[in-house]
Amino acid sequence: MRRWNGWGDDSTESHLGKDTLEYLQQRLGSGIVPQDAKLTSVLASIPPSSLPPNPLIKTDELTRLRYSRGQSMSDWIELRGGTGITFTDGVAFPENEAEISDLYEYARHTGASLIPYGGGTSVAGHINPLLGGEPVLTVAMERMSRLLCLDHDSRLATFGAGIAGPDLEAELRAHGYTLGHYPQSFEYSTLGGWIATRSSGQQSLGYGRIERLFAGGNVETPAGSLELPSFPASAAGPDLREIVLGSEGRIGIITKATVRVVPVPPVETFLAVFFKEWERGFEAVRKIVQAGLPLTMLRYSTPVETETTLALAGRRNIIAPIERYLDLRGAGAQKCMLIMGFKGSRALVQIGKREALALAHRNGGVYLGTLFGKQWHKNRFKTPYLRNSLWEAGYAVDTVETATVWEKIPQMVDSIECALKEAAMVEGEKLHVFTHLSHLYPYGSSVYTTYVFRVANTPEKTLERWQRMKKAASLAIVNGGGTISHQHGVGADHLPYLEAEKGKLGLEGIRAIIRQFDPEGLLNPGKLVL
Amino acid sequence: MRRWNGWGDDSTESHLGKDTLEYLQQRLGSGIVPQDAKLTSVLASIPPSSLPPNPLIKTDELTRLRYSRGQSMSDWIELRGGTGITFTDGVAFPENEAEISDLYEYARHTGASLIPYGGGTSVAGHINPLLGGEPVLTVAMERMSRLLCLDHDSRLATFGAGIAGPDLEAELRAHGYTLGHYPQSFEYSTLGGWIATRSSGQQSLGYGRIERLFAGGNVETPAGSLELPSFPASAAGPDLREIVLGSEGRIGIITKATVRVVPVPPVETFLAVFFKEWERGFEAVRKIVQAGLPLTMLRYSTPVETETTLALAGRRNIIAPIERYLDLRGAGAQKCMLIMGFKGSRALVQIGKREALALAHRNGGVYLGTLFGKQWHKNRFKTPYLRNSLWEAGYAVDTVETATVWEKIPQMVDSIECALKEAAMVEGEKLHVFTHLSHLYPYGSSVYTTYVFRVANTPEKTLERWQRMKKAASLAIVNGGGTISHQHGVGADHLPYLEAEKGKLGLEGIRAIIRQFDPEGLLNPGKLVL
């Protein structure tokens, strides 16, 4: 069963090795094991629903709890601590557009606001009921999740937008296709959620971000149905898909989506290269992504992330000799790991590998075969499970992310890491912080920073500690010329920083669009823009 | 000097060979050579400007005539005939954003409406003053056309948006870069115009449509400046670039644009393959574009277009033996030509060619080397000059275009061609009509149909003849499930058909965006949406 206050299915445990714990203790001090609230006491704390009964709506406490929060740091702190949780008043599970239309009517009559819900994996507060105000009805899309149409000639697949990653891939793979969209939340997140938050998969370099994959579909808005035809391209005015992408539940509920799929590639491979130090590898990855090769991903880690990855990998009997070998080749304490993925025909992949490795080699890269690449690929959805066991050892993990042009990347990495460390320092806390570039473009890169800190002795203090760090990092991002989000979206947590990139006038434009499709303001108030 | 009533510079003439004329006479009957109006008489027919004087605005007749019309069929008929021309009341040539702001002020005080003007190459009436109504001020962007910034690391170039294709490429090539954006209007059309109309270059398969090339910039709207940062990607809400793309001068004037450039590729090549008949080649081109190869273009012609291309190529001493060879290989009267372009490293191009030719071969394609590919590449901006000499021989040429999913393409080609022929037939006129697919996507294709018809004995009758055909083709497009424009935009000519694809609600969304940025309705009324 899915955890109600952590990541993933409770049959999947991640165990922290002794080495890992020691590694963190050395860097952060001992963790204070937090006293998590029990499910029963949290359920008992839920106030009665203020929604009038409706056959489409469930209002039992367990359902309300399960659909009230996502996976942001504050969601974790509040669910684990059992304090400060805002609860939805009910959850509807519509099976078709007509039922969604009925829910809009219901909302008009009851004064409720509606929160569209995909997989509940938001890390930015997209699906959280706000404190105070009108009753909240969560609209969970999981029953609208079938494969509706598969056009082999044009490689277009239409799904109910509530379909989750694994089901979508299973449906496609049964026919020899893949979407290739693998955000870290893949296990639970949904097609509709990906579209509404402009999601980016780990292999977006090869398969495309959701913006490119989303061909068309249907959005049920309070003002009516918005049908988006799946043309291969069009010059006929503004592209309405692009106001649905990133709309974060503010203009309507995405009910159907047509996506561009590809056959499962004949060859797909992942390799690792190690660089002596950050700068030379940085130069190499920029050149590699600019070379127009059949890549599916690049992931380039700072020295601290590389060290952490190797330390947490366990299996010292394998890792230690590899590190000695790298040391001999000049890649020592400051070494940086690069993982590269390729796909295509055998011949294309071979050329791609050869050209990429030549570029890496010219910057002193040491090629290490497919071992780390395979490991990364195998474990890529397991990392979030670590959050559970780290928390239970007294450590919280969060990530912040942005994207900007190449020139600004080195300064951006420094600024984010320093801002986080300084914010922790205010309380005399240490921080374990590391960064990678994981979505690379010819014209810039994403920056993805992970930070581990000690849980405080009360949920309120942990929350305050996190908020201080989150604010510092967010300011570093917008002041450094980055987008407030490359892949997590805006939600509630990034809302204060959106004006920095859209401008006052841009925000007014977004508000005008929202007003047009949701004139009564029924949908997800307080998210994206005020 | 640029022609005032035709295409291109008057120092470039295209001559119709005797063979070409005979070819058309056989198919359409003799052309009635039209009596074009003289420049002096057209200038004399221009009514006085109704704009109050302003140092930023030129109101002499020649300037007003030169900036009043584009290159649509009705523009041609009216300019050549000297009747029905609507004239702008004046033309401003702003040099900076502040002057544009002043022009908005001026428009507020004088009740004028403003038409942004790039290169004047619209084929859909984007820049035409409408009949009646308020005075019209055309804002020509040619003085804001400098390279402002070139970021080598991120391959981003920022230009004044009024820069024309050849100047933009010259600036970039001086630094080893290219944008690779070559619409047929390249000689005159501008960066700002490309963005405002969602332009697509002939090699968009390799270099990307303007949507992908446009990274950010500045739009001067009546409500203020809209700055669009050039992030490599962002998940922070709706992408405001996408409401500027295709805005057709309705929300503001694009003053600066940052574009994603690439180094001039080490290898670039164009080849031709001939297929026995349409269906097998159609199957092959779909597979080729879906194979993920380093292609820059595919252009696949129907039998009639292939025949016309070969007939108009002249040089029978070269073409005749080639046709005999193709005939021997089974590609006779129904043969279809495919041109393919590749770019990249030598190794990548080699693999790409090999895999594409293998797919062509499996469908009976006969490879014919680079002769026709080179010819196409060399002459691709010369075709519009043919319009001049054809007109002077009594024949008018127009094109219609759309895009849709693969499944619908064969029917779409038939419907458009039949609709045009039937519309001509109403008057007992014959039509020479042919089609190619020139922008191919894994998930569908554009359809580009050219039709040649006889000019009637008065401009009014020619206009009526054309309008009947244009309407028939437009209805065939939207009824067949295609976009009303893959690359020409909406303007005035396609406006009646936009609702078919955007829906009532979608159009309301577009109107809401326009109202937000141009609440007083100063900009380009009557274009894109009413």
Short mmCIF file of N, CA, C and O in Angstrom, two decimals, chain A residues 153-156 197-198 209 224-225 229-240 242 245-246 260 286 290 345 347-348 351 355 404-406 441 443 481-483 485-487 489-490 498 501-502 505-506 508 512 515-516, chain B residues 153-156 197-198 209 224-225 229-240 242 245-246 260 286 290 292 345 347-348 351 355 404-406 441 443 481-483 485-487 489-490 501-502 505-506 508 512 515-517:
data_model
loop_
_atom_site.label_atom_id
_atom_site.label_comp_id
_atom_site.label_asym_id
_atom_site.label_seq_id
_atom_site.Cartn_x
_atom_site.Cartn_y
_atom_site.Cartn_z
N ASP A 153 0.31 4.83 -37.71
CA ASP A 153 0.94 5.58 -38.79
C ASP A 153 1.57 6.87 -38.29
O ASP A 153 2.67 7.23 -38.67
N SER A 154 0.84 7.57 -37.42
CA SER A 154 1.33 8.87 -36.95
C SER A 154 1.93 8.79 -35.56
O SER A 154 2.32 9.81 -35.00
N ARG A 155 1.98 7.58 -35.03
CA ARG A 155 2.60 7.39 -33.71
C ARG A 155 2.01 8.32 -32.66
O ARG A 155 2.74 9.02 -31.95
N LEU A 156 0.71 8.33 -32.62
CA LEU A 156 0.01 9.16 -31.65
C LEU A 156 -0.84 8.25 -30.77
O LEU A 156 -1.57 7.40 -31.27
N THR A 197 2.08 20.62 -15.34
CA THR A 197 3.24 21.19 -14.64
C THR A 197 4.48 21.26 -15.53
O THR A 197 5.58 21.48 -15.04
N ARG A 198 4.33 21.04 -16.83
CA ARG A 198 5.48 21.09 -17.75
C ARG A 198 6.62 20.20 -17.28
O ARG A 198 7.77 20.64 -17.12
N ARG A 209 10.87 16.94 -23.80
CA ARG A 209 10.07 17.34 -22.64
C ARG A 209 8.59 17.12 -22.97
O ARG A 209 8.22 16.94 -24.12
N GLY A 224 -16.32 25.62 -20.49
CA GLY A 224 -16.64 24.67 -21.57
C GLY A 224 -15.46 23.79 -21.92
O GLY A 224 -14.40 23.89 -21.30
N SER A 225 -15.66 22.94 -22.93
CA SER A 225 -14.59 22.03 -23.36
C SER A 225 -13.63 22.74 -24.32
O SER A 225 -14.07 23.36 -25.27
N PRO A 229 -6.62 20.06 -31.26
CA PRO A 229 -6.35 19.07 -32.31
C PRO A 229 -4.85 18.71 -32.35
O PRO A 229 -4.01 19.54 -32.02
N SER A 230 -4.58 17.49 -32.78
CA SER A 230 -3.19 17.00 -32.76
C SER A 230 -2.50 17.17 -34.11
O SER A 230 -2.07 16.21 -34.72
N PHE A 231 -2.40 18.40 -34.56
CA PHE A 231 -1.67 18.65 -35.80
C PHE A 231 -0.17 18.42 -35.58
O PHE A 231 0.33 18.69 -34.49
N PRO A 232 0.53 18.01 -36.63
CA PRO A 232 1.99 17.88 -36.46
C PRO A 232 2.64 19.25 -36.22
O PRO A 232 3.65 19.35 -35.54
N ALA A 233 2.06 20.29 -36.77
CA ALA A 233 2.54 21.66 -36.57
C ALA A 233 1.47 22.57 -37.13
O ALA A 233 0.63 22.15 -37.91
N SER A 234 1.51 23.84 -36.72
CA SER A 234 0.53 24.79 -37.23
C SER A 234 1.07 26.21 -37.06
O SER A 234 1.78 26.50 -36.10
N ALA A 235 0.74 27.06 -38.03
CA ALA A 235 1.11 28.47 -37.93
C ALA A 235 -0.13 29.31 -37.68
O ALA A 235 -0.10 30.52 -37.84
N ALA A 236 -1.21 28.66 -37.26
CA ALA A 236 -2.47 29.36 -37.13
C ALA A 236 -2.63 29.97 -35.74
O ALA A 236 -3.34 29.45 -34.89
N GLY A 237 -1.94 31.07 -35.52
CA GLY A 237 -2.10 31.82 -34.27
C GLY A 237 -1.42 31.16 -33.09
O GLY A 237 -0.73 30.15 -33.22
N PRO A 238 -1.59 31.77 -31.90
CA PRO A 238 -0.97 31.24 -30.69
C PRO A 238 -1.35 29.77 -30.47
O PRO A 238 -2.45 29.35 -30.82
N ASP A 239 -0.42 29.00 -29.94
CA ASP A 239 -0.64 27.57 -29.73
C ASP A 239 -1.31 27.37 -28.37
O ASP A 239 -0.69 27.56 -27.32
N LEU A 240 -2.58 26.98 -28.40
CA LEU A 240 -3.34 26.87 -27.15
C LEU A 240 -2.84 25.73 -26.26
O LEU A 240 -3.06 25.75 -25.05
N GLU A 242 0.03 25.43 -25.38
CA GLU A 242 1.06 26.04 -24.54
C GLU A 242 0.49 26.84 -23.38
O GLU A 242 1.23 27.25 -22.49
N LEU A 245 -0.25 23.64 -21.03
CA LEU A 245 1.02 23.22 -20.42
C LEU A 245 1.42 24.24 -19.36
O LEU A 245 1.53 25.44 -19.65
N GLY A 246 1.61 23.79 -18.15
CA GLY A 246 1.98 24.71 -17.07
C GLY A 246 0.80 25.45 -16.47
O GLY A 246 0.99 26.37 -15.68
N ARG A 260 2.93 11.93 -28.50
CA ARG A 260 3.75 11.44 -29.61
C ARG A 260 4.67 10.34 -29.08
O ARG A 260 5.48 10.60 -28.20
N ARG A 286 29.23 20.53 -22.30
CA ARG A 286 28.63 21.54 -23.17
C ARG A 286 28.88 21.18 -24.64
O ARG A 286 27.97 21.21 -25.47
N GLN A 290 26.14 19.96 -27.57
CA GLN A 290 26.03 20.83 -28.75
C GLN A 290 26.41 20.12 -30.05
O GLN A 290 26.30 20.69 -31.12
N SER A 345 19.54 3.38 -33.88
CA SER A 345 20.02 2.17 -34.55
C SER A 345 21.44 1.89 -34.04
O SER A 345 22.10 2.77 -33.49
N ALA A 347 24.16 1.51 -35.63
CA ALA A 347 25.17 2.34 -36.29
C ALA A 347 25.16 3.77 -35.73
O ALA A 347 26.21 4.33 -35.44
N LEU A 348 23.96 4.33 -35.54
CA LEU A 348 23.86 5.69 -35.03
C LEU A 348 24.42 5.79 -33.61
O LEU A 348 25.14 6.74 -33.27
N ILE A 351 28.25 5.72 -33.64
CA ILE A 351 28.81 7.02 -34.03
C ILE A 351 28.68 8.01 -32.86
O ILE A 351 29.61 8.74 -32.52
N GLU A 355 31.78 9.83 -31.01
CA GLU A 355 32.01 11.28 -31.05
C GLU A 355 31.96 11.89 -29.64
O GLU A 355 32.74 12.78 -29.31
N THR A 404 19.41 27.72 -16.76
CA THR A 404 19.83 29.01 -17.32
C THR A 404 20.85 28.76 -18.43
O THR A 404 21.17 27.61 -18.76
N VAL A 405 21.32 29.86 -19.01
CA VAL A 405 22.29 29.75 -20.11
C VAL A 405 23.65 29.27 -19.57
O VAL A 405 23.93 29.39 -18.39
N TRP A 406 24.46 28.72 -20.45
CA TRP A 406 25.73 28.11 -20.03
C TRP A 406 26.60 29.05 -19.22
O TRP A 406 27.17 28.67 -18.19
N TYR A 441 21.00 21.24 -22.64
CA TYR A 441 20.51 21.75 -23.92
C TYR A 441 21.70 22.41 -24.62
O TYR A 441 22.63 22.86 -23.95
N TYR A 443 21.83 25.22 -25.56
CA TYR A 443 21.84 26.63 -25.16
C TYR A 443 21.73 26.83 -23.66
O TYR A 443 21.32 27.89 -23.20
N GLY A 481 19.58 34.82 -12.45
CA GLY A 481 19.13 34.75 -13.85
C GLY A 481 18.65 33.37 -14.27
O GLY A 481 18.73 33.02 -15.45
N GLY A 482 18.16 32.60 -13.32
CA GLY A 482 17.60 31.28 -13.67
C GLY A 482 16.09 31.30 -13.60
O GLY A 482 15.49 32.19 -12.99
N THR A 483 15.47 30.31 -14.22
CA THR A 483 14.02 30.16 -14.07
C THR A 483 13.74 29.59 -12.68
O THR A 483 14.52 28.78 -12.18
N SER A 485 11.73 27.43 -11.96
CA SER A 485 11.63 25.96 -12.05
C SER A 485 11.88 25.44 -13.45
O SER A 485 11.23 25.86 -14.41
N HIS A 486 12.80 24.51 -13.54
CA HIS A 486 13.03 23.79 -14.80
C HIS A 486 12.11 22.59 -14.95
O HIS A 486 11.79 22.18 -16.04
N GLN A 487 11.69 22.00 -13.83
CA GLN A 487 10.91 20.77 -13.96
C GLN A 487 9.89 20.52 -12.85
O GLN A 487 9.08 19.61 -12.98
N GLY A 489 7.70 22.90 -11.50
CA GLY A 489 6.52 23.75 -11.58
C GLY A 489 6.51 24.82 -10.51
O GLY A 489 7.47 24.97 -9.73
N VAL A 490 5.41 25.57 -10.46
CA VAL A 490 5.32 26.74 -9.58
C VAL A 490 4.56 26.39 -8.29
O VAL A 490 5.09 26.55 -7.19
N LEU A 498 7.71 33.99 -9.21
CA LEU A 498 7.36 33.91 -10.64
C LEU A 498 7.45 35.26 -11.33
O LEU A 498 7.84 35.34 -12.50
N GLU A 501 10.55 36.29 -13.35
CA GLU A 501 10.81 35.90 -14.74
C GLU A 501 9.71 36.27 -15.71
O GLU A 501 9.98 36.48 -16.89
N LYS A 502 8.48 36.35 -15.25
CA LYS A 502 7.39 36.68 -16.19
C LYS A 502 7.16 38.18 -16.26
O LYS A 502 6.57 38.66 -17.23
N LEU A 505 3.64 42.45 -16.22
CA LEU A 505 2.77 42.38 -17.38
C LEU A 505 2.52 40.93 -17.80
O LEU A 505 1.40 40.55 -18.15
N GLY A 506 3.56 40.12 -17.74
CA GLY A 506 3.43 38.70 -18.07
C GLY A 506 2.46 38.01 -17.13
O GLY A 506 1.59 37.24 -17.56
N GLU A 508 0.04 39.40 -15.56
CA GLU A 508 -1.31 39.87 -15.91
C GLU A 508 -1.84 39.08 -17.10
O GLU A 508 -3.03 38.76 -17.16
N ALA A 512 -5.19 36.87 -17.14
CA ALA A 512 -6.26 37.09 -18.13
C ALA A 512 -6.70 35.77 -18.74
O ALA A 512 -7.89 35.54 -18.98
N ARG A 515 -8.78 33.92 -16.12
CA ARG A 515 -10.11 34.53 -16.00
C ARG A 515 -11.03 34.10 -17.14
O ARG A 515 -12.22 33.91 -16.96
N GLN A 516 -10.44 33.98 -18.33
CA GLN A 516 -11.26 33.63 -19.49
C GLN A 516 -11.85 32.23 -19.36
O GLN A 516 -13.02 32.02 -19.66
N ASP B 153 28.96 30.65 -26.01
CA ASP B 153 28.82 29.46 -25.16
C ASP B 153 27.44 28.83 -25.29
O ASP B 153 27.31 27.61 -25.37
N SER B 154 26.43 29.68 -25.29
CA SER B 154 25.06 29.16 -25.33
C SER B 154 24.44 29.25 -26.71
O SER B 154 23.28 28.92 -26.89
N ARG B 155 25.25 29.71 -27.67
CA ARG B 155 24.77 29.78 -29.05
C ARG B 155 23.46 30.53 -29.17
O ARG B 155 22.49 30.03 -29.75
N LEU B 156 23.44 31.70 -28.56
CA LEU B 156 22.26 32.56 -28.61
C LEU B 156 22.64 33.87 -29.27
O LEU B 156 23.65 34.48 -28.89
N THR B 197 4.31 35.19 -37.13
CA THR B 197 3.46 34.35 -37.98
C THR B 197 3.80 32.87 -37.88
O THR B 197 3.35 32.07 -38.69
N ARG B 198 4.66 32.49 -36.89
CA ARG B 198 5.03 31.07 -36.72
C ARG B 198 5.57 30.48 -38.02
O ARG B 198 5.10 29.44 -38.52
N ARG B 209 11.50 24.67 -36.50
CA ARG B 209 10.61 25.78 -36.84
C ARG B 209 10.97 26.98 -35.97
O ARG B 209 11.69 26.85 -35.00
N GLY B 224 2.70 47.96 -22.13
CA GLY B 224 4.05 47.99 -21.56
C GLY B 224 4.96 46.98 -22.25
O GLY B 224 4.57 46.31 -23.19
N SER B 225 6.20 46.90 -21.73
CA SER B 225 7.20 45.99 -22.32
C SER B 225 7.04 44.59 -21.76
O SER B 225 6.96 44.42 -20.54
N PRO B 229 12.62 36.07 -21.02
CA PRO B 229 13.99 35.61 -20.78
C PRO B 229 14.31 34.37 -21.61
O PRO B 229 13.41 33.59 -21.92
N SER B 230 15.58 34.22 -21.95
CA SER B 230 15.98 33.13 -22.85
C SER B 230 16.47 31.91 -22.08
O SER B 230 17.60 31.48 -22.24
N PHE B 231 15.61 31.35 -21.26
CA PHE B 231 15.98 30.12 -20.56
C PHE B 231 16.05 28.96 -21.55
O PHE B 231 15.29 28.92 -22.51
N PRO B 232 16.92 27.98 -21.27
CA PRO B 232 16.92 26.81 -22.16
C PRO B 232 15.61 26.04 -22.08
O PRO B 232 15.18 25.43 -23.05
N ALA B 233 14.97 26.08 -20.92
CA ALA B 233 13.67 25.43 -20.72
C ALA B 233 13.15 25.93 -19.39
O ALA B 233 13.92 26.43 -18.56
N SER B 234 11.85 25.79 -19.18
CA SER B 234 11.27 26.21 -17.91
C SER B 234 9.95 25.49 -17.69
O SER B 234 9.21 25.23 -18.63
N ALA B 235 9.68 25.18 -16.42
CA ALA B 235 8.39 24.58 -16.05
C ALA B 235 7.54 25.59 -15.29
O ALA B 235 6.57 25.23 -14.65
N ALA B 236 7.94 26.85 -15.36
CA ALA B 236 7.27 27.86 -14.55
C ALA B 236 6.06 28.45 -15.27
O ALA B 236 6.12 29.56 -15.80
N GLY B 237 4.99 27.70 -15.31
CA GLY B 237 3.74 28.21 -15.86
C GLY B 237 3.72 28.26 -17.37
O GLY B 237 4.67 27.84 -18.03
N PRO B 238 2.62 28.79 -17.94
CA PRO B 238 2.50 28.89 -19.39
C PRO B 238 3.69 29.64 -20.00
O PRO B 238 4.24 30.54 -19.37
N ASP B 239 4.07 29.24 -21.20
CA ASP B 239 5.22 29.83 -21.86
C ASP B 239 4.76 31.05 -22.65
O ASP B 239 4.07 30.92 -23.66
N LEU B 240 5.14 32.23 -22.19
CA LEU B 240 4.64 33.46 -22.82
C LEU B 240 5.19 33.65 -24.23
O LEU B 240 4.59 34.37 -25.04
N GLU B 242 4.99 31.59 -26.41
CA GLU B 242 4.04 30.92 -27.29
C GLU B 242 2.79 31.74 -27.56
O GLU B 242 1.99 31.39 -28.41
N LEU B 245 4.44 34.10 -30.37
CA LEU B 245 4.51 33.35 -31.62
C LEU B 245 3.09 33.22 -32.19
O LEU B 245 2.18 32.74 -31.51
N GLY B 246 2.91 33.69 -33.40
CA GLY B 246 1.57 33.61 -33.99
C GLY B 246 0.65 34.74 -33.57
O GLY B 246 -0.54 34.70 -33.86
N ARG B 260 18.28 30.71 -31.23
CA ARG B 260 19.22 29.63 -31.00
C ARG B 260 19.92 29.30 -32.31
O ARG B 260 19.25 28.91 -33.27
N ARG B 286 7.38 8.45 -44.99
CA ARG B 286 6.92 8.37 -43.61
C ARG B 286 7.93 7.59 -42.76
O ARG B 286 8.32 8.03 -41.68
N GLN B 290 10.45 9.02 -39.73
CA GLN B 290 10.26 8.41 -38.40
C GLN B 290 11.51 7.68 -37.92
O GLN B 290 11.53 7.18 -36.79
N GLY B 292 14.46 8.86 -37.25
CA GLY B 292 15.36 9.60 -36.36
C GLY B 292 16.73 9.86 -36.95
O GLY B 292 17.74 9.78 -36.26
N SER B 345 28.11 15.77 -38.86
CA SER B 345 29.48 15.31 -39.09
C SER B 345 29.45 14.37 -40.29
O SER B 345 28.40 13.82 -40.64
N ALA B 347 30.50 11.39 -40.56
CA ALA B 347 30.07 10.04 -40.18
C ALA B 347 28.56 9.97 -40.00
O ALA B 347 27.90 9.03 -40.47
N LEU B 348 27.99 10.98 -39.31
CA LEU B 348 26.54 10.98 -39.07
C LEU B 348 25.77 11.07 -40.39
O LEU B 348 24.77 10.39 -40.58
N ILE B 351 25.80 7.71 -42.24
CA ILE B 351 24.83 6.76 -41.67
C ILE B 351 23.41 7.16 -42.07
O ILE B 351 22.59 6.33 -42.46
N GLU B 355 20.86 4.84 -44.19
CA GLU B 355 19.60 4.31 -43.65
C GLU B 355 18.39 4.84 -44.44
O GLU B 355 17.44 4.10 -44.69
N THR B 404 -1.46 17.82 -41.39
CA THR B 404 -2.32 16.92 -40.61
C THR B 404 -1.59 15.61 -40.36
O THR B 404 -0.42 15.46 -40.75
N VAL B 405 -2.26 14.71 -39.67
CA VAL B 405 -1.65 13.41 -39.36
C VAL B 405 -1.51 12.57 -40.63
O VAL B 405 -2.20 12.80 -41.62
N TRP B 406 -0.63 11.58 -40.59
CA TRP B 406 -0.32 10.79 -41.78
C TRP B 406 -1.55 10.18 -42.43
O TRP B 406 -1.72 10.23 -43.65
N TYR B 441 7.02 15.36 -40.46
CA TYR B 441 7.20 15.12 -39.02
C TYR B 441 6.95 13.64 -38.79
O TYR B 441 6.22 13.01 -39.56
N TYR B 443 4.93 12.49 -36.93
CA TYR B 443 3.52 12.33 -36.62
C TYR B 443 2.61 13.02 -37.64
O TYR B 443 1.46 13.31 -37.33
N GLY B 481 -9.76 17.94 -41.71
CA GLY B 481 -9.01 17.75 -40.46
C GLY B 481 -7.59 18.29 -40.50
O GLY B 481 -6.71 17.80 -39.80
N GLY B 482 -7.37 19.31 -41.30
CA GLY B 482 -6.04 19.94 -41.33
C GLY B 482 -6.07 21.29 -40.65
O GLY B 482 -7.14 21.88 -40.47
N THR B 483 -4.90 21.80 -40.30
CA THR B 483 -4.82 23.17 -39.79
C THR B 483 -4.98 24.13 -40.96
O THR B 483 -4.54 23.84 -42.08
N SER B 485 -3.40 26.69 -41.44
CA SER B 485 -2.08 27.07 -41.95
C SER B 485 -0.95 26.37 -41.24
O SER B 485 -0.82 26.43 -40.02
N HIS B 486 -0.11 25.73 -42.03
CA HIS B 486 1.12 25.15 -41.48
C HIS B 486 2.26 26.15 -41.44
O HIS B 486 3.16 26.05 -40.64
N GLN B 487 2.24 27.14 -42.34
CA GLN B 487 3.39 28.04 -42.40
C GLN B 487 3.09 29.46 -42.87
O GLN B 487 3.96 30.32 -42.78
N GLY B 489 0.38 31.40 -41.79
CA GLY B 489 -0.30 32.22 -40.78
C GLY B 489 -1.76 32.45 -41.14
O GLY B 489 -2.28 31.91 -42.12
N VAL B 490 -2.43 33.26 -40.34
CA VAL B 490 -3.87 33.46 -40.46
C VAL B 490 -4.18 34.76 -41.22
O VAL B 490 -4.84 34.74 -42.25
N GLU B 501 -10.48 25.11 -36.01
CA GLU B 501 -9.46 24.39 -35.25
C GLU B 501 -9.30 24.85 -33.82
O GLU B 501 -8.90 24.07 -32.96
N LYS B 502 -9.58 26.10 -33.54
CA LYS B 502 -9.40 26.58 -32.17
C LYS B 502 -10.67 26.42 -31.34
O LYS B 502 -10.61 26.43 -30.12
N LEU B 505 -14.37 28.55 -27.84
CA LEU B 505 -13.73 28.83 -26.56
C LEU B 505 -12.26 29.20 -26.74
O LEU B 505 -11.74 30.11 -26.09
N GLY B 506 -11.61 28.49 -27.64
CA GLY B 506 -10.21 28.78 -27.92
C GLY B 506 -10.03 30.19 -28.47
O GLY B 506 -9.13 30.94 -28.06
N GLU B 508 -12.00 32.66 -27.91
CA GLU B 508 -12.22 33.58 -26.79
C GLU B 508 -10.93 33.73 -25.97
O GLU B 508 -10.61 34.81 -25.48
N ALA B 512 -8.94 37.14 -25.26
CA ALA B 512 -8.64 37.60 -23.89
C ALA B 512 -7.17 38.02 -23.77
O ALA B 512 -6.84 39.01 -23.12
N ARG B 515 -6.82 41.37 -25.57
CA ARG B 515 -7.38 42.47 -24.75
C ARG B 515 -6.43 42.87 -23.63
O ARG B 515 -6.32 44.04 -23.28
N GLN B 516 -5.76 41.86 -23.04
CA GLN B 516 -4.88 42.16 -21.91
C GLN B 516 -3.71 43.06 -22.33
O GLN B 516 -3.35 43.99 -21.63
N PHE B 517 -3.12 42.74 -23.47
CA PHE B 517 -1.91 43.47 -23.88
C PHE B 517 -2.24 44.71 -24.72
O PHE B 517 -1.44 45.62 -24.82
#
